[in-house]
PDB file of C-alpha atoms in Angstrom:
ATOM      1  CA  UNK A   1      -0.273   0.166  -0.013  1.00 87.00           C
ATOM      2  CA  UNK A   2       1.386   3.239  -1.289  1.00 90.00           C
ATOM      3  CA  UNK A   3      -0.344   7.090  -0.393  1.00 90.00           C
ATOM      4  CA  UNK A   4       0.779   9.617  -2.423  1.00 88.00           C
ATOM      5  CA  UNK A   5      -0.845  12.416  -4.400  1.00 90.00           C
ATOM      6  CA  UNK A   6      -4.622  11.904  -2.780  1.00 93.00           C
ATOM      7  CA  UNK A   7      -4.762   8.266  -3.737  1.00 94.00           C
ATOM      8  CA  UNK A   8      -4.228   4.777  -1.946  1.00 96.00           C
ATOM      9  CA  UNK A   9      -2.481   2.437  -4.700  1.00 96.00           C
ATOM     10  CA  UNK A  10      -1.942  -1.004  -3.986  1.00 96.00           C
ATOM     11  CA  UNK A  11       0.152  -4.311  -5.769  1.00 95.00           C
ATOM     12  CA  UNK A  12       0.532  -7.646  -4.391  1.00 95.00           C
ATOM     13  CA  UNK A  13       3.814 -10.097  -4.859  1.00 93.00           C
ATOM     14  CA  UNK A  14       4.728 -13.732  -4.347  1.00 91.00           C
ATOM     15  CA  UNK A  15       7.917 -15.134  -4.881  1.00 87.00           C
ATOM     16  CA  UNK A  16       9.045 -11.342  -5.946  1.00 84.00           C
ATOM     17  CA  UNK A  17       6.750 -11.747  -9.315  1.00 91.00           C
ATOM     18  CA  UNK A  18       3.617  -8.861  -9.031  1.00 94.00           C
ATOM     19  CA  UNK A  19       0.331 -10.460  -9.218  1.00 94.00           C
ATOM     20  CA  UNK A  20      -1.006  -7.713 -10.771  1.00 92.00           C
ATOM     21  CA  UNK A  21      -0.644  -4.226 -11.838  1.00 94.00           C
ATOM     22  CA  UNK A  22      -0.848  -1.026  -9.475  1.00 94.00           C
ATOM     23  CA  UNK A  23      -4.088  -0.204  -9.004  1.00 94.00           C
ATOM     24  CA  UNK A  24      -5.604   2.675  -6.972  1.00 95.00           C
ATOM     25  CA  UNK A  25      -8.140   1.192  -4.138  1.00 94.00           C
ATOM     26  CA  UNK A  26      -9.039   4.168  -2.713  1.00 94.00           C
ATOM     27  CA  UNK A  27      -8.352   7.902  -1.601  1.00 94.00           C
ATOM     28  CA  UNK A  28      -6.472   9.438   1.638  1.00 94.00           C
ATOM     29  CA  UNK A  29      -5.231  12.917   3.062  1.00 93.00           C
ATOM     30  CA  UNK A  30      -1.982  10.902   4.153  1.00 91.00           C
ATOM     31  CA  UNK A  31       1.272  10.199   2.710  1.00 91.00           C
ATOM     32  CA  UNK A  32       3.336   7.170   3.455  1.00 92.00           C
ATOM     33  CA  UNK A  33       3.958   3.330   2.774  1.00 93.00           C
ATOM     34  CA  UNK A  34       2.199  -0.204   4.276  1.00 93.00           C
ATOM     35  CA  UNK A  35       4.192  -3.476   3.454  1.00 93.00           C
ATOM     36  CA  UNK A  36       2.299  -6.468   4.386  1.00 92.00           C
ATOM     37  CA  UNK A  37       5.020  -9.643   4.729  1.00 89.00           C
ATOM     38  CA  UNK A  38       4.236 -13.098   5.028  1.00 88.00           C
ATOM     39  CA  UNK A  39       7.451 -15.432   4.920  1.00 89.00           C
ATOM     40  CA  UNK A  40       7.351 -18.488   2.490  1.00 89.00           C
ATOM     41  CA  UNK A  41       8.011 -21.547   4.448  1.00 88.00           C
ATOM     42  CA  UNK A  42       9.550 -22.959   0.873  1.00 87.00           C
ATOM     43  CA  UNK A  43      12.031 -20.093   0.947  1.00 88.00           C
ATOM     44  CA  UNK A  44      13.146 -19.267   5.114  1.00 88.00           C
ATOM     45  CA  UNK A  45      14.149 -22.391   7.116  1.00 89.00           C
ATOM     46  CA  UNK A  46      12.107 -21.191  10.193  1.00 88.00           C
ATOM     47  CA  UNK A  47       9.470 -18.671  10.572  1.00 89.00           C
ATOM     48  CA  UNK A  48       9.745 -18.175  14.478  1.00 89.00           C
ATOM     49  CA  UNK A  49      11.119 -14.052  13.977  1.00 91.00           C
ATOM     50  CA  UNK A  50      12.783 -13.278  17.074  1.00 94.00           C
ATOM     51  CA  UNK A  51      11.439  -9.798  18.529  1.00 95.00           C
ATOM     52  CA  UNK A  52      14.881  -9.040  20.889  1.00 95.00           C
ATOM     53  CA  UNK A  53      16.672  -9.227  17.796  1.00 96.00           C
ATOM     54  CA  UNK A  54      14.461  -6.905  14.993  1.00 96.00           C
ATOM     55  CA  UNK A  55      13.970  -4.327  18.190  1.00 97.00           C
ATOM     56  CA  UNK A  56      17.647  -4.466  18.552  1.00 96.00           C
ATOM     57  CA  UNK A  57      17.978  -3.126  15.020  1.00 96.00           C
ATOM     58  CA  UNK A  58      15.203  -0.752  15.096  1.00 97.00           C
ATOM     59  CA  UNK A  59      17.077   0.749  17.281  1.00 97.00           C
ATOM     60  CA  UNK A  60      19.819   0.641  16.197  1.00 97.00           C
ATOM     61  CA  UNK A  61      17.936   2.723  13.074  1.00 97.00           C
ATOM     62  CA  UNK A  62      16.519   5.065  15.319  1.00 97.00           C
ATOM     63  CA  UNK A  63      19.900   6.249  16.712  1.00 97.00           C
ATOM     64  CA  UNK A  64      21.531   6.498  13.638  1.00 97.00           C
ATOM     65  CA  UNK A  65      18.184   8.452  12.244  1.00 96.00           C
ATOM     66  CA  UNK A  66      17.692  11.521  14.765  1.00 94.00           C
ATOM     67  CA  UNK A  67      13.960  12.481  15.756  1.00 95.00           C
ATOM     68  CA  UNK A  68      12.953   9.297  13.870  1.00 95.00           C
ATOM     69  CA  UNK A  69      10.318   7.537  15.758  1.00 96.00           C
ATOM     70  CA  UNK A  70      10.251   3.565  15.388  1.00 96.00           C
ATOM     71  CA  UNK A  71       7.838   1.160  16.693  1.00 96.00           C
ATOM     72  CA  UNK A  72       7.584  -2.630  17.255  1.00 96.00           C
ATOM     73  CA  UNK A  73       4.806  -4.483  18.375  1.00 96.00           C
ATOM     74  CA  UNK A  74       4.911  -8.790  18.357  1.00 95.00           C
ATOM     75  CA  UNK A  75       1.150  -9.775  18.579  1.00 93.00           C
ATOM     76  CA  UNK A  76       1.282 -13.344  18.912  1.00 90.00           C
ATOM     77  CA  UNK A  77      -0.405 -14.871  21.789  1.00 85.00           C
ATOM     78  CA  UNK A  78       0.484 -15.201  25.207  1.00 89.00           C
ATOM     79  CA  UNK A  79       1.916 -12.285  25.030  1.00 88.00           C
ATOM     80  CA  UNK A  80       1.693  -9.036  23.767  1.00 93.00           C
ATOM     81  CA  UNK A  81       4.685  -6.452  23.583  1.00 94.00           C
ATOM     82  CA  UNK A  82       5.795  -3.298  22.050  1.00 96.00           C
ATOM     83  CA  UNK A  83       8.832  -1.390  21.606  1.00 97.00           C
ATOM     84  CA  UNK A  84       9.257   2.828  20.553  1.00 97.00           C
ATOM     85  CA  UNK A  85      12.537   3.931  20.090  1.00 97.00           C
ATOM     86  CA  UNK A  86      12.969   7.375  19.471  1.00 97.00           C
ATOM     87  CA  UNK A  87      16.429  10.283  19.782  1.00 96.00           C
ATOM     88  CA  UNK A  88      17.268  12.930  19.260  1.00 95.00           C
ATOM     89  CA  UNK A  89      20.516  13.305  19.659  1.00 95.00           C
ATOM     90  CA  UNK A  90      21.355  10.619  17.269  1.00 95.00           C
ATOM     91  CA  UNK A  91      24.527   8.972  17.249  1.00 97.00           C
ATOM     92  CA  UNK A  92      25.505  11.094  20.196  1.00 96.00           C
ATOM     93  CA  UNK A  93      22.375   9.312  22.200  1.00 97.00           C
ATOM     94  CA  UNK A  94      24.366   5.827  20.619  1.00 97.00           C
ATOM     95  CA  UNK A  95      27.229   6.257  22.468  1.00 97.00           C
ATOM     96  CA  UNK A  96      25.723   7.624  25.361  1.00 96.00           C
ATOM     97  CA  UNK A  97      23.654   4.617  25.507  1.00 95.00           C
ATOM     98  CA  UNK A  98      27.141   2.472  24.415  1.00 95.00           C
ATOM     99  CA  UNK A  99      28.861   3.616  27.495  1.00 94.00           C
ATOM    100  CA  UNK A 100      26.266   3.685  29.909  1.00 92.00           C
ATOM    101  CA  UNK A 101      28.515   1.129  32.250  1.00 92.00           C
ATOM    102  CA  UNK A 102      31.715   2.795  31.232  1.00 94.00           C
ATOM    103  CA  UNK A 103      33.435   5.556  33.831  1.00 93.00           C
ATOM    104  CA  UNK A 104      33.617   8.721  30.731  1.00 93.00           C
ATOM    105  CA  UNK A 105      36.461  11.114  30.728  1.00 93.00           C
ATOM    106  CA  UNK A 106      34.277  13.886  29.580  1.00 92.00           C
ATOM    107  CA  UNK A 107      30.883  15.212  30.651  1.00 92.00           C
ATOM    108  CA  UNK A 108      29.562  14.177  27.132  1.00 94.00           C
ATOM    109  CA  UNK A 109      30.106  12.829  23.932  1.00 96.00           C
ATOM    110  CA  UNK A 110      32.134  14.695  21.176  1.00 96.00           C
ATOM    111  CA  UNK A 111      29.854  15.109  18.461  1.00 96.00           C
ATOM    112  CA  UNK A 112      30.383  16.743  15.000  1.00 95.00           C
ATOM    113  CA  UNK A 113      27.965  16.462  11.586  1.00 95.00           C
ATOM    114  CA  UNK A 114      28.467  17.923   8.084  1.00 95.00           C
ATOM    115  CA  UNK A 115      27.846  17.553   4.508  1.00 95.00           C
ATOM    116  CA  UNK A 116      30.015  17.608   1.122  1.00 94.00           C
ATOM    117  CA  UNK A 117      29.463  16.342  -2.239  1.00 93.00           C
ATOM    118  CA  UNK A 118      25.955  15.087  -1.214  1.00 94.00           C
ATOM    119  CA  UNK A 119      27.825  12.860   1.473  1.00 96.00           C
ATOM    120  CA  UNK A 120      26.548  13.545   5.146  1.00 97.00           C
ATOM    121  CA  UNK A 121      28.771  12.534   7.907  1.00 97.00           C
ATOM    122  CA  UNK A 122      27.846  12.086  11.092  1.00 97.00           C
ATOM    123  CA  UNK A 123      30.055  11.061  13.860  1.00 98.00           C
ATOM    124  CA  UNK A 124      30.081  10.858  18.152  1.00 98.00           C
ATOM    125  CA  UNK A 125      32.891   9.694  20.329  1.00 98.00           C
ATOM    126  CA  UNK A 126      33.875   9.635  23.666  1.00 97.00           C
ATOM    127  CA  UNK A 127      36.759   8.435  26.147  1.00 96.00           C
ATOM    128  CA  UNK A 128      36.326   5.867  29.061  1.00 95.00           C
ATOM    129  CA  UNK A 129      38.728   4.904  31.493  1.00 92.00           C
ATOM    130  CA  UNK A 130      39.228   1.565  29.823  1.00 92.00           C
ATOM    131  CA  UNK A 131      41.623   0.377  27.347  1.00 92.00           C
ATOM    132  CA  UNK A 132      39.146  -1.211  24.738  1.00 93.00           C
ATOM    133  CA  UNK A 133      38.531   0.707  21.366  1.00 95.00           C
ATOM    134  CA  UNK A 134      35.015   0.094  20.433  1.00 96.00           C
ATOM    135  CA  UNK A 135      34.450   1.898  17.129  1.00 97.00           C
ATOM    136  CA  UNK A 136      30.993   0.950  14.872  1.00 97.00           C
ATOM    137  CA  UNK A 137      31.171   2.247  11.224  1.00 97.00           C
ATOM    138  CA  UNK A 138      27.828   2.673   9.015  1.00 97.00           C
ATOM    139  CA  UNK A 139      26.997   3.575   5.533  1.00 97.00           C
ATOM    140  CA  UNK A 140      23.403   4.512   4.603  1.00 96.00           C
ATOM    141  CA  UNK A 141      22.354   2.365   8.059  1.00 96.00           C
ATOM    142  CA  UNK A 142      23.984  -0.512   7.515  1.00 94.00           C
ATOM    143  CA  UNK A 143      27.089  -1.826   9.834  1.00 94.00           C
ATOM    144  CA  UNK A 144      30.497  -2.086   8.230  1.00 95.00           C
ATOM    145  CA  UNK A 145      31.583  -4.436   9.989  1.00 93.00           C
ATOM    146  CA  UNK A 146      35.176  -4.893   7.989  1.00 94.00           C
ATOM    147  CA  UNK A 147      35.298  -0.777   7.874  1.00 95.00           C
ATOM    148  CA  UNK A 148      36.125   0.991   4.591  1.00 96.00           C
ATOM    149  CA  UNK A 149      37.336   4.708   3.756  1.00 97.00           C
ATOM    150  CA  UNK A 150      34.924   6.210   6.152  1.00 98.00           C
ATOM    151  CA  UNK A 151      36.440   4.524   9.051  1.00 98.00           C
ATOM    152  CA  UNK A 152      39.867   5.330   7.760  1.00 98.00           C
ATOM    153  CA  UNK A 153      39.186   8.758   7.433  1.00 98.00           C
ATOM    154  CA  UNK A 154      37.889   9.408  11.123  1.00 98.00           C
ATOM    155  CA  UNK A 155      41.316   7.545  12.325  1.00 98.00           C
ATOM    156  CA  UNK A 156      43.415   9.628  10.334  1.00 98.00           C
ATOM    157  CA  UNK A 157      42.341  12.669  11.134  1.00 97.00           C
ATOM    158  CA  UNK A 158      42.075  11.641  15.193  1.00 97.00           C
ATOM    159  CA  UNK A 159      45.486  10.806  14.950  1.00 97.00           C
ATOM    160  CA  UNK A 160      46.759  13.789  13.285  1.00 97.00           C
ATOM    161  CA  UNK A 161      44.688  16.135  15.269  1.00 97.00           C
ATOM    162  CA  UNK A 162      45.963  14.623  18.461  1.00 97.00           C
ATOM    163  CA  UNK A 163      49.638  14.784  17.688  1.00 96.00           C
ATOM    164  CA  UNK A 164      49.291  18.615  16.348  1.00 96.00           C
ATOM    165  CA  UNK A 165      47.959  19.630  19.981  1.00 96.00           C
ATOM    166  CA  UNK A 166      50.407  17.088  22.225  1.00 95.00           C
ATOM    167  CA  UNK A 167      52.986  19.612  20.406  1.00 93.00           C
ATOM    168  CA  UNK A 168      51.714  22.694  22.005  1.00 91.00           C
ATOM    169  CA  UNK A 169      50.822  20.984  25.108  1.00 91.00           C
ATOM    170  CA  UNK A 170      51.977  20.180  28.671  1.00 91.00           C
ATOM    171  CA  UNK A 171      52.571  16.518  27.667  1.00 91.00           C
ATOM    172  CA  UNK A 172      54.831  16.906  24.740  1.00 88.00           C
ATOM    173  CA  UNK A 173      58.111  16.551  26.348  1.00 86.00           C
ATOM    174  CA  UNK A 174      56.873  13.178  28.097  1.00 86.00           C
ATOM    175  CA  UNK A 175      57.678  10.857  24.973  1.00 87.00           C
ATOM    176  CA  UNK A 176      59.852  11.073  22.573  1.00 82.00           C
ATOM    177  CA  UNK A 177      57.736  10.051  19.762  1.00 87.00           C
ATOM    178  CA  UNK A 178      54.430  10.463  17.670  1.00 92.00           C
ATOM    179  CA  UNK A 179      51.201   9.249  19.114  1.00 94.00           C
ATOM    180  CA  UNK A 180      49.949   6.493  17.290  1.00 95.00           C
ATOM    181  CA  UNK A 181      46.562   5.429  16.106  1.00 96.00           C
ATOM    182  CA  UNK A 182      46.521   2.699  18.386  1.00 95.00           C
ATOM    183  CA  UNK A 183      47.604   5.457  21.494  1.00 95.00           C
ATOM    184  CA  UNK A 184      44.530   7.808  20.246  1.00 96.00           C
ATOM    185  CA  UNK A 185      41.858   4.965  20.390  1.00 97.00           C
ATOM    186  CA  UNK A 186      43.256   3.306  23.366  1.00 96.00           C
ATOM    187  CA  UNK A 187      39.363   3.423  25.167  1.00 96.00           C
ATOM    188  CA  UNK A 188      37.223   4.768  23.066  1.00 97.00           C
ATOM    189  CA  UNK A 189      34.060   4.297  22.141  1.00 97.00           C
ATOM    190  CA  UNK A 190      32.817   5.918  18.864  1.00 98.00           C
ATOM    191  CA  UNK A 191      30.069   5.763  16.159  1.00 98.00           C
ATOM    192  CA  UNK A 192      31.230   6.939  12.546  1.00 98.00           C
ATOM    193  CA  UNK A 193      27.941   7.206  10.311  1.00 98.00           C
ATOM    194  CA  UNK A 194      28.075   7.932   6.732  1.00 98.00           C
ATOM    195  CA  UNK A 195      25.169   8.639   4.084  1.00 97.00           C
ATOM    196  CA  UNK A 196      26.904   8.392   0.655  1.00 97.00           C
ATOM    197  CA  UNK A 197      24.672   8.245  -2.830  1.00 95.00           C
ATOM    198  CA  UNK A 198      26.123   5.836  -4.598  1.00 94.00           C
ATOM    199  CA  UNK A 199      28.061   3.670  -2.551  1.00 94.00           C
ATOM    200  CA  UNK A 200      30.588   0.873  -3.833  1.00 94.00           C
ATOM    201  CA  UNK A 201      30.712  -2.263  -0.931  1.00 93.00           C
ATOM    202  CA  UNK A 202      33.463  -4.636  -0.987  1.00 89.00           C
ATOM    203  CA  UNK A 203      32.476  -7.993  -0.792  1.00 77.00           C
ATOM    204  CA  UNK A 204      29.233  -9.880  -0.979  1.00 77.00           C
ATOM    205  CA  UNK A 205      28.226  -9.226   2.315  1.00 79.00           C
ATOM    206  CA  UNK A 206      28.538  -5.024   2.249  1.00 76.00           C
ATOM    207  CA  UNK A 207      31.131  -5.005   5.100  1.00 88.00           C
ATOM    208  CA  UNK A 208      33.454  -2.641   3.610  1.00 94.00           C
ATOM    209  CA  UNK A 209      33.054   0.717   1.914  1.00 96.00           C
ATOM    210  CA  UNK A 210      35.083   1.259  -0.993  1.00 95.00           C
ATOM    211  CA  UNK A 211      34.355   4.820  -1.957  1.00 95.00           C
ATOM    212  CA  UNK A 212      37.773   6.673  -2.526  1.00 96.00           C
ATOM    213  CA  UNK A 213      36.622  10.657  -2.193  1.00 96.00           C
ATOM    214  CA  UNK A 214      34.634   9.581   1.570  1.00 97.00           C
ATOM    215  CA  UNK A 215      38.075   9.022   3.458  1.00 97.00           C
ATOM    216  CA  UNK A 216      38.760  12.557   2.497  1.00 97.00           C
ATOM    217  CA  UNK A 217      35.395  14.092   3.125  1.00 97.00           C
ATOM    218  CA  UNK A 218      35.508  12.334   6.485  1.00 98.00           C
ATOM    219  CA  UNK A 219      39.184  13.291   7.269  1.00 97.00           C
ATOM    220  CA  UNK A 220      38.879  17.074   6.264  1.00 96.00           C
ATOM    221  CA  UNK A 221      35.342  16.940   8.590  1.00 97.00           C
ATOM    222  CA  UNK A 222      37.278  15.646  11.897  1.00 97.00           C
ATOM    223  CA  UNK A 223      40.063  17.587  11.421  1.00 97.00           C
ATOM    224  CA  UNK A 224      38.410  21.060  11.263  1.00 96.00           C
ATOM    225  CA  UNK A 225      35.084  20.062  14.044  1.00 96.00           C
ATOM    226  CA  UNK A 226      37.832  18.680  16.049  1.00 96.00           C
ATOM    227  CA  UNK A 227      40.736  21.187  16.004  1.00 97.00           C
ATOM    228  CA  UNK A 228      37.264  23.910  17.283  1.00 96.00           C
ATOM    229  CA  UNK A 229      35.994  22.075  19.949  1.00 96.00           C
ATOM    230  CA  UNK A 230      39.643  21.465  21.469  1.00 96.00           C
ATOM    231  CA  UNK A 231      40.652  24.888  21.441  1.00 96.00           C
ATOM    232  CA  UNK A 232      37.172  25.749  22.704  1.00 95.00           C
ATOM    233  CA  UNK A 233      37.194  22.820  25.329  1.00 95.00           C
ATOM    234  CA  UNK A 234      40.780  22.526  26.505  1.00 94.00           C
ATOM    235  CA  UNK A 235      39.826  20.989  29.821  1.00 94.00           C
ATOM    236  CA  UNK A 236      38.602  17.753  27.699  1.00 95.00           C
ATOM    237  CA  UNK A 237      41.523  18.415  25.855  1.00 95.00           C
ATOM    238  CA  UNK A 238      44.124  17.633  28.630  1.00 95.00           C
ATOM    239  CA  UNK A 239      42.275  14.835  29.823  1.00 95.00           C
ATOM    240  CA  UNK A 240      42.086  12.527  26.725  1.00 95.00           C
ATOM    241  CA  UNK A 241      45.871  13.467  26.230  1.00 95.00           C
ATOM    242  CA  UNK A 242      47.316  12.429  29.249  1.00 94.00           C
ATOM    243  CA  UNK A 243      45.140   9.171  28.803  1.00 95.00           C
ATOM    244  CA  UNK A 244      46.638   9.117  25.197  1.00 95.00           C
ATOM    245  CA  UNK A 245      50.235  10.001  26.055  1.00 94.00           C
ATOM    246  CA  UNK A 246      49.842   7.141  29.330  1.00 93.00           C
ATOM    247  CA  UNK A 247      49.580   4.417  26.382  1.00 92.00           C
ATOM    248  CA  UNK A 248      51.718   5.257  24.235  1.00 91.00           C
ATOM    249  CA  UNK A 249      54.544   5.084  27.323  1.00 91.00           C
ATOM    250  CA  UNK A 250      53.004   1.611  28.082  1.00 89.00           C
ATOM    251  CA  UNK A 251      53.582   0.653  24.073  1.00 86.00           C
ATOM    252  CA  UNK A 252      57.536   2.470  24.235  1.00 85.00           C
ATOM    253  CA  UNK A 253      57.466   0.236  27.888  1.00 86.00           C
ATOM    254  CA  UNK A 254      56.492  -3.034  26.083  1.00 87.00           C
ATOM    255  CA  UNK A 255      58.495  -2.824  23.057  1.00 84.00           C
ATOM    256  CA  UNK A 256      61.641  -2.077  25.203  1.00 86.00           C
ATOM    257  CA  UNK A 257      60.944  -4.754  27.463  1.00 90.00           C
TER     258      UNK A 257
END
């Protein structure tokens, strides 16, 4: 069902093949689309859908598209369940959710967004007192588990910005070498989300973004926004720099040992 231009249009498919042409079945003053899906046991191995798995994906989509309201209802008996997701903070809210059981070094996540050449970039990250690197990367709401050019651009800009500020900080004399990517990502939780008009994925599972131009766009935006943020928030910068310098010293000590 699709409501558009004051009319309701309907078409039915079976195993991907239309059973009838698109036809008008009524009038309406609303817009939108309704898709009714009945799984075919000749195609699916199981017809028992997991409410928890579907809810988790809907929650993820709500984080990646700030302000959108997504509801999911399980009407199977004996117990009807419903979840409603809506996050005005977008990926910033996502970081707060991921770090809810951790001790952050900041009062709130660092958030930046921008658009260039029709590529939309939205990034949030926060450091905690732990040592693990936890970065999630998305392209057009698809979880690119193997990363890609958007993630490469983020990591490159992060390392460059911290090294530039290190040179001018009180920590500059505490280490002999520059910070590495591993140093600046120790204890970070980040979400990198981009919207690309014509994404080029590598592999059948769409696990890695291959668009070369996205790297430069993400890198440029992160460099610009993060530099401005640290200039306006020197206390936050000092906390994170102290952590990254300790990571570098530990790495150097391990190497020498």
